[in-house]
PDB file of C-alpha atoms and ligand atoms in Angstrom:
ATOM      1  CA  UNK W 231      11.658   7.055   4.298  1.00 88.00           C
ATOM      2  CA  UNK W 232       9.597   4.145   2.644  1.00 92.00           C
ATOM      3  CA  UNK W 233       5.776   3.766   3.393  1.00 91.00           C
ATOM      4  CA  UNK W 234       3.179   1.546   3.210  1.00 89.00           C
ATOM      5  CA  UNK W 235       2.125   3.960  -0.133  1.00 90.00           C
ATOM      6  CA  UNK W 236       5.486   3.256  -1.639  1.00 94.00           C
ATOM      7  CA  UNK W 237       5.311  -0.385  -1.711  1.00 94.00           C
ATOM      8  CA  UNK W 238       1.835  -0.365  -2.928  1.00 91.00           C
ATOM      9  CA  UNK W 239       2.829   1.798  -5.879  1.00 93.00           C
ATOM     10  CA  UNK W 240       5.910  -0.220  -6.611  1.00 96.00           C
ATOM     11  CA  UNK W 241       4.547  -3.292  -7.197  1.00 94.00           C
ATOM     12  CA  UNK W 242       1.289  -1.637  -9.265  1.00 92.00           C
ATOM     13  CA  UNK W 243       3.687   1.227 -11.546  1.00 95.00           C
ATOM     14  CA  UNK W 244       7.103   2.463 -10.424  1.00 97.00           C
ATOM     15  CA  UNK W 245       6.921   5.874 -12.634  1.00 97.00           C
ATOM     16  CA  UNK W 246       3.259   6.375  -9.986  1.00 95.00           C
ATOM     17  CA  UNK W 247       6.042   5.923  -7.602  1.00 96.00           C
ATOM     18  CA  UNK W 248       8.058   8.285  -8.317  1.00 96.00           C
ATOM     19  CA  UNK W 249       5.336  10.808  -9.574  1.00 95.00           C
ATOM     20  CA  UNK W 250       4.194  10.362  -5.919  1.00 93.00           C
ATOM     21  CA  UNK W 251       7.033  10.600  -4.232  1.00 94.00           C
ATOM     22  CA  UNK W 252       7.676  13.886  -5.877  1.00 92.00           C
ATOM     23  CA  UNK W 253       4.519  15.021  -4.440  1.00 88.00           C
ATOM     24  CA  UNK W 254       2.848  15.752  -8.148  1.00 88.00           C
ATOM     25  CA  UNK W 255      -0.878  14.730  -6.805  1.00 81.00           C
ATOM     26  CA  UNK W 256      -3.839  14.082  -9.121  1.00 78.00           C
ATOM     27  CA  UNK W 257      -5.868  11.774  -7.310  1.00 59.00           C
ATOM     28  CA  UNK W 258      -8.341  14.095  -6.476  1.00 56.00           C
ATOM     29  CA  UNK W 259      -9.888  14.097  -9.840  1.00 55.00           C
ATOM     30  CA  UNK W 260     -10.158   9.762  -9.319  1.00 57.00           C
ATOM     31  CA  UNK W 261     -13.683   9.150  -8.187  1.00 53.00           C
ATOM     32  CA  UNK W 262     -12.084   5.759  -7.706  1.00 59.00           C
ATOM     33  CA  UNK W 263      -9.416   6.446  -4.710  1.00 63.00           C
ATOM     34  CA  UNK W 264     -12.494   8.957  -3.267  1.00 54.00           C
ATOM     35  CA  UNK W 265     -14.677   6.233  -2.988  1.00 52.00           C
ATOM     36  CA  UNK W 266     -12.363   3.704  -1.579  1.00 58.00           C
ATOM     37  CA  UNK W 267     -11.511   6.620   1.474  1.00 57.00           C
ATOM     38  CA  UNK W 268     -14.922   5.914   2.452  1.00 52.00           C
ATOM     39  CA  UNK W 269     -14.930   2.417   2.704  1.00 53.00           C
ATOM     40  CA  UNK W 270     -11.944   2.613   4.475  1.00 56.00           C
ATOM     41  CA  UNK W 271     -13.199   5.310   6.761  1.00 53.00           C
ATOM     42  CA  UNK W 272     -16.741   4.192   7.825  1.00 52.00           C
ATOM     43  CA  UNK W 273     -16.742   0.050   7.247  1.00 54.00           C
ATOM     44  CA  UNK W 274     -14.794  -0.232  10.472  1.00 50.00           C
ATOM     45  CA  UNK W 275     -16.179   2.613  11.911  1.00 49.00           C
ATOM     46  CA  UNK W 276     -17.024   0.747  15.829  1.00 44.00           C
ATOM     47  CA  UNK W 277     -13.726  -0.993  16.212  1.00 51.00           C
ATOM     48  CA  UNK W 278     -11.190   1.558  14.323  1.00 55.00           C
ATOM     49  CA  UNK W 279      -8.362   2.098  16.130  1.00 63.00           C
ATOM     50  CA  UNK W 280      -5.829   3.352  13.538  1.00 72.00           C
ATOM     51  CA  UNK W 281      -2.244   2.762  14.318  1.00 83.00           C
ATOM     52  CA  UNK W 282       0.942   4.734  12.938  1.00 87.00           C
ATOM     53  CA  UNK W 283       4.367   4.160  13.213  1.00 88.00           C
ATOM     54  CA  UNK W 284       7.015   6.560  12.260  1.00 87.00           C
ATOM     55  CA  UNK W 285      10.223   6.763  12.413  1.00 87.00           C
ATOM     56  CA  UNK W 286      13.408   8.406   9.844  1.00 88.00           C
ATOM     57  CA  UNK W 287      12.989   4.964   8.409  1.00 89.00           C
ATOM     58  CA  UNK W 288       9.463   3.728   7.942  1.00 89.00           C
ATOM     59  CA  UNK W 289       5.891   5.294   7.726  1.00 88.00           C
ATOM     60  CA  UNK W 290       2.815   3.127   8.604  1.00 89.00           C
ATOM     61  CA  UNK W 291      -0.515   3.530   8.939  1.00 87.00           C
ATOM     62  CA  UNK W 292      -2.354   0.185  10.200  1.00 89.00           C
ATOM     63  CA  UNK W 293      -6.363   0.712   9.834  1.00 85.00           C
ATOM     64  CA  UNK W 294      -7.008  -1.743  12.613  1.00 86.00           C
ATOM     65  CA  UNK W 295      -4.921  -3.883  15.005  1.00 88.00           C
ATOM     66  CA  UNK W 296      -6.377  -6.894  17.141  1.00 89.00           C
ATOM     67  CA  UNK W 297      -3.752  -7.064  19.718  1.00 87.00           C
ATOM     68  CA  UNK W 298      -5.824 -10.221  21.296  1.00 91.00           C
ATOM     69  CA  UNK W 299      -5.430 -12.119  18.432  1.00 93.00           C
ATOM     70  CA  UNK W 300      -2.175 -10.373  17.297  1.00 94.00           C
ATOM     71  CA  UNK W 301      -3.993  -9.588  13.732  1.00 95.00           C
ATOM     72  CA  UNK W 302      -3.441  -6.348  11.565  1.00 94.00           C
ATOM     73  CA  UNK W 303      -6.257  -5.652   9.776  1.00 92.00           C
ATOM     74  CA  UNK W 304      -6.201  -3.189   6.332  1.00 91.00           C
ATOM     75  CA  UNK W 305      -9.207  -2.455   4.756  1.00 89.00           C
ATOM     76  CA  UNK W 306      -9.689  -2.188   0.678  1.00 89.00           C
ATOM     77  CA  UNK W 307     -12.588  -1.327  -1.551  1.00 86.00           C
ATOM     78  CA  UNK W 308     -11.310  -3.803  -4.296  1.00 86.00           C
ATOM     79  CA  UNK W 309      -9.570  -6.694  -4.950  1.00 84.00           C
ATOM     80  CA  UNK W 310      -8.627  -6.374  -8.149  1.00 83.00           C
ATOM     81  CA  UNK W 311      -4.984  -5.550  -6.904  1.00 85.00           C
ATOM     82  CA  UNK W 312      -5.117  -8.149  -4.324  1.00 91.00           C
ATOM     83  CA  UNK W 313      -1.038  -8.663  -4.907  1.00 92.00           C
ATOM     84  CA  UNK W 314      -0.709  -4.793  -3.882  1.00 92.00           C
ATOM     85  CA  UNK W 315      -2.543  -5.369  -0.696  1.00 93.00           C
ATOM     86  CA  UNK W 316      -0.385  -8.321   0.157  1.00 96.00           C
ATOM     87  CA  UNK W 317       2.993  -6.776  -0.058  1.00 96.00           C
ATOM     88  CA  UNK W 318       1.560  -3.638   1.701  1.00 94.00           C
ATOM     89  CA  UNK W 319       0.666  -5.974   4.559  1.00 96.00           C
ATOM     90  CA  UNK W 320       3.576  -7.874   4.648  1.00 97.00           C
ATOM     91  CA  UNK W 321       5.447  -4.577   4.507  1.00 96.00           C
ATOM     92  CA  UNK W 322       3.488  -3.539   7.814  1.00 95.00           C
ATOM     93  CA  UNK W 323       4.710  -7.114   9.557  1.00 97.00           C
ATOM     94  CA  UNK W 324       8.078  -6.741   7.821  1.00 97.00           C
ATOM     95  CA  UNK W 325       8.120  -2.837  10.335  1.00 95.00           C
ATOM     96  CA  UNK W 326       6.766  -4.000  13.347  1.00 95.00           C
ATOM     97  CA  UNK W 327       8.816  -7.106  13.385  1.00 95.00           C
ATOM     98  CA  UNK W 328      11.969  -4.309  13.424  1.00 93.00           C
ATOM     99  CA  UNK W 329      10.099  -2.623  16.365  1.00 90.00           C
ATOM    100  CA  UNK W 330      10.355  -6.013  18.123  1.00 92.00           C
ATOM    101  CA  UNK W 331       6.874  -6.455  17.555  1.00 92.00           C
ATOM    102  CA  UNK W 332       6.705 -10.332  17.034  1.00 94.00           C
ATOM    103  CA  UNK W 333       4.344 -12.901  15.908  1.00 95.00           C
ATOM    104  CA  UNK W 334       1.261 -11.454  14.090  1.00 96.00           C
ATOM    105  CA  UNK W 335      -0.281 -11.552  10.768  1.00 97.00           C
ATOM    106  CA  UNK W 336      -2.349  -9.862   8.727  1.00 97.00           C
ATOM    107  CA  UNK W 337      -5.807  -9.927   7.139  1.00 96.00           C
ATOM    108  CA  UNK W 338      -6.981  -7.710   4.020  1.00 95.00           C
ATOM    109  CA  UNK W 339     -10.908  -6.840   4.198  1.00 93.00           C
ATOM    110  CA  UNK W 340     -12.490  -6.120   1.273  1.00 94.00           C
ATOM    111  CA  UNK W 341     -16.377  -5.250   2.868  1.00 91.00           C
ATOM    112  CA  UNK W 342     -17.695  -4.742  -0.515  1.00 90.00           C
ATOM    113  CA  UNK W 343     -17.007  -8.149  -1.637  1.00 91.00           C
ATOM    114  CA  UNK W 344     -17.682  -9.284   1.916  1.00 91.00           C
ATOM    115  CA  UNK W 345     -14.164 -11.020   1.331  1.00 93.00           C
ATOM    116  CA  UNK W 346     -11.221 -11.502   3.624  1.00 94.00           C
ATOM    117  CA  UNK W 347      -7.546 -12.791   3.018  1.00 95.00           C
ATOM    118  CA  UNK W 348      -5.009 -14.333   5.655  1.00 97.00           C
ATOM    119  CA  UNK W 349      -1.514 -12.409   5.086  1.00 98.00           C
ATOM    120  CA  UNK W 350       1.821 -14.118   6.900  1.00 97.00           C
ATOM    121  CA  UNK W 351       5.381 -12.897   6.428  1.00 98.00           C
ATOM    122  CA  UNK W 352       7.939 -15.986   5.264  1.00 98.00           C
ATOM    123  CA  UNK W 353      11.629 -15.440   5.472  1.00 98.00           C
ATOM    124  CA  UNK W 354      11.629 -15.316   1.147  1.00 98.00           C
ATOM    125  CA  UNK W 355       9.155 -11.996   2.017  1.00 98.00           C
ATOM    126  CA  UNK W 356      11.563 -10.113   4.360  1.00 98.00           C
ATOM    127  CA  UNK W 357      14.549 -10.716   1.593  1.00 98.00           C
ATOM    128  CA  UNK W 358      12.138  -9.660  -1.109  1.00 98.00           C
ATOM    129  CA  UNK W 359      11.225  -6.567   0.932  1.00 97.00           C
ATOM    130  CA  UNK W 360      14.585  -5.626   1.627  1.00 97.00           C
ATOM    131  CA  UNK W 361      15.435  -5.815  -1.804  1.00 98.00           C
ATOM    132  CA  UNK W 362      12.077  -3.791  -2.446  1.00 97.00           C
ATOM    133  CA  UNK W 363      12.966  -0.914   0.051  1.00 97.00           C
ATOM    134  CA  UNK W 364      16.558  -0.818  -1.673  1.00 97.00           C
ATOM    135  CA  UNK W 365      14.726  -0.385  -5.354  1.00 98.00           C
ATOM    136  CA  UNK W 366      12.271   2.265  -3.939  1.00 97.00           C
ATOM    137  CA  UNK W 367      15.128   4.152  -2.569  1.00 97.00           C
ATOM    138  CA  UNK W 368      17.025   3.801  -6.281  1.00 97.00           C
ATOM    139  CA  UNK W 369      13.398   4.944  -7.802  1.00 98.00           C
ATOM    140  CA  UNK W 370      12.360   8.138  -5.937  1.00 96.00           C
ATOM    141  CA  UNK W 371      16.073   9.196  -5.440  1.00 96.00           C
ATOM    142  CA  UNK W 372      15.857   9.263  -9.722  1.00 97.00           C
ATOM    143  CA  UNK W 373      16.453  12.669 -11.168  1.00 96.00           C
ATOM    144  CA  UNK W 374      14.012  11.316 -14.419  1.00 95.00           C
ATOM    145  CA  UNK W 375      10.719   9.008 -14.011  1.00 96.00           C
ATOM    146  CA  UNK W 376      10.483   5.545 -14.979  1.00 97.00           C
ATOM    147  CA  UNK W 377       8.813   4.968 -18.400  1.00 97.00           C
ATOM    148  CA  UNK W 378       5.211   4.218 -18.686  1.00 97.00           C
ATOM    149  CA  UNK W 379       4.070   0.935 -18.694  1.00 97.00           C
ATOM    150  CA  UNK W 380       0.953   0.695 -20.905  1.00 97.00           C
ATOM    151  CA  UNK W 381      -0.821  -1.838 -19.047  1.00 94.00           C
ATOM    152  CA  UNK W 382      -4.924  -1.640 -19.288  1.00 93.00           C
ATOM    153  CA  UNK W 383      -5.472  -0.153 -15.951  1.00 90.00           C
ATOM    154  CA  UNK W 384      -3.219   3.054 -17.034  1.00 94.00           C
ATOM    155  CA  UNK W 385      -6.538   4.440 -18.219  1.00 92.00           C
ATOM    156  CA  UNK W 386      -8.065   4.766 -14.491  1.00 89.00           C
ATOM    157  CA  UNK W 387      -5.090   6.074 -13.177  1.00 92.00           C
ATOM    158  CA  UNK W 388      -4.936   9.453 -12.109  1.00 90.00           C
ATOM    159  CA  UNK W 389      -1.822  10.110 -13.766  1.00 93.00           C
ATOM    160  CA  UNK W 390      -2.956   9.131 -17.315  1.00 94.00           C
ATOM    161  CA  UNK W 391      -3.440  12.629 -18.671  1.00 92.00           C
ATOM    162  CA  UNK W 392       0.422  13.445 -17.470  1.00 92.00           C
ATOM    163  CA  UNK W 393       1.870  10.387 -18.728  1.00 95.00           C
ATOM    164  CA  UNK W 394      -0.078  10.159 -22.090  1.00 94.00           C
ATOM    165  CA  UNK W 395      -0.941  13.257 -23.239  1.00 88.00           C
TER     166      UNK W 395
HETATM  167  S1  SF4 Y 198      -0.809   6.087 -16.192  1.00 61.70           S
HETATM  168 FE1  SF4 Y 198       0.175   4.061 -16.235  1.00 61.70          FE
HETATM  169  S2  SF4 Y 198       2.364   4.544 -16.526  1.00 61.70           S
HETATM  170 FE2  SF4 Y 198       1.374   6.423 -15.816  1.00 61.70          FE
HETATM  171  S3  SF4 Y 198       1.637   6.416 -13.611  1.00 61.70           S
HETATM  172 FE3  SF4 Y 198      -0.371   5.530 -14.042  1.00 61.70          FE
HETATM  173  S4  SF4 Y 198      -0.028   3.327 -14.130  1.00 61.70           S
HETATM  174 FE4  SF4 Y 198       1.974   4.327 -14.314  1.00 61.70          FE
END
């Protein structure tokens, strides 16, 4: 089963992926991923209406849906990794299109920066997320990790201690 989760941490690190995916958790020691469950938990506090959908194929977790105006709305504290929160939103269109759930789009809210971004899901995007939901399969399915990736932001990640020291 693939989840909105997954295809965030495929596109920022696919050995946090897989570290995930095996259920090896660290994030509690990240004052960065605390703070951001706040944001996401209180900014939208009067209209919240927190969707799921689960099935043996797909997991999502929608923080807001405007069935009016057919908009799915996630909520971020940052948007540093603003190409994350696309392809997590377009993964969320990408599921409820198979659900027969046509014609919306989404928009990323980042309340901090008082900042919002118009998401829409092209036929190039549901090739590219099959493709992605293939790869994540072939990742977490792995017997050994993916090697680290030394990038700049492995220092805030919760997993640095395990994967550098
Ligand atoms: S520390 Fe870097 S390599 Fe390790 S899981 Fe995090 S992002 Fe990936």
């Amino acid at each position: 089963m693939v989840n909105g989760v997954y295809i965030n941490y495929y596109f920022h690190c696919k050995r946090h992926l897989w570290l995930f995916a095996r259920n090896i958790r660290m994030e509690h020691n990240s004052e960065d991923v605390f703070i951001g469950k706040l944001i996401s938990a209180y900014s939208f506090d009067r209209r919240r209406h927190e969707i799921q959908i689960v099935d043996d194929e797909d997991a999502i977790v929608m923080d807001f849906i405007d069935k009016n105006r057919k908009v799915v709305h996630e909520i971020k504290k940052s948007n540093k990794l603003e190409e994350l929160h696309i392809w997590q939103v377009k993964y969320y269109l990408y599921v409820l299109e198979k659900k027969g759930i046509m014609g919306f789009k989404g928009l990323i809210n980042y309340p901090k920066q008082k900042r919002a971004i118009k998401v829409e899901l092209s036929d190039e995007d549901r090739t590219t997320i099959k493709e992605v939901i293939d790869d994540i399969h072939e990742i977490i399915n792995s017997v050994k990790p993916p090697p680290v990736i030394n990038k700049s932001y492995c220092k805030k990640c919760s997993y640095y201690e395990f994967c550098y020291c």
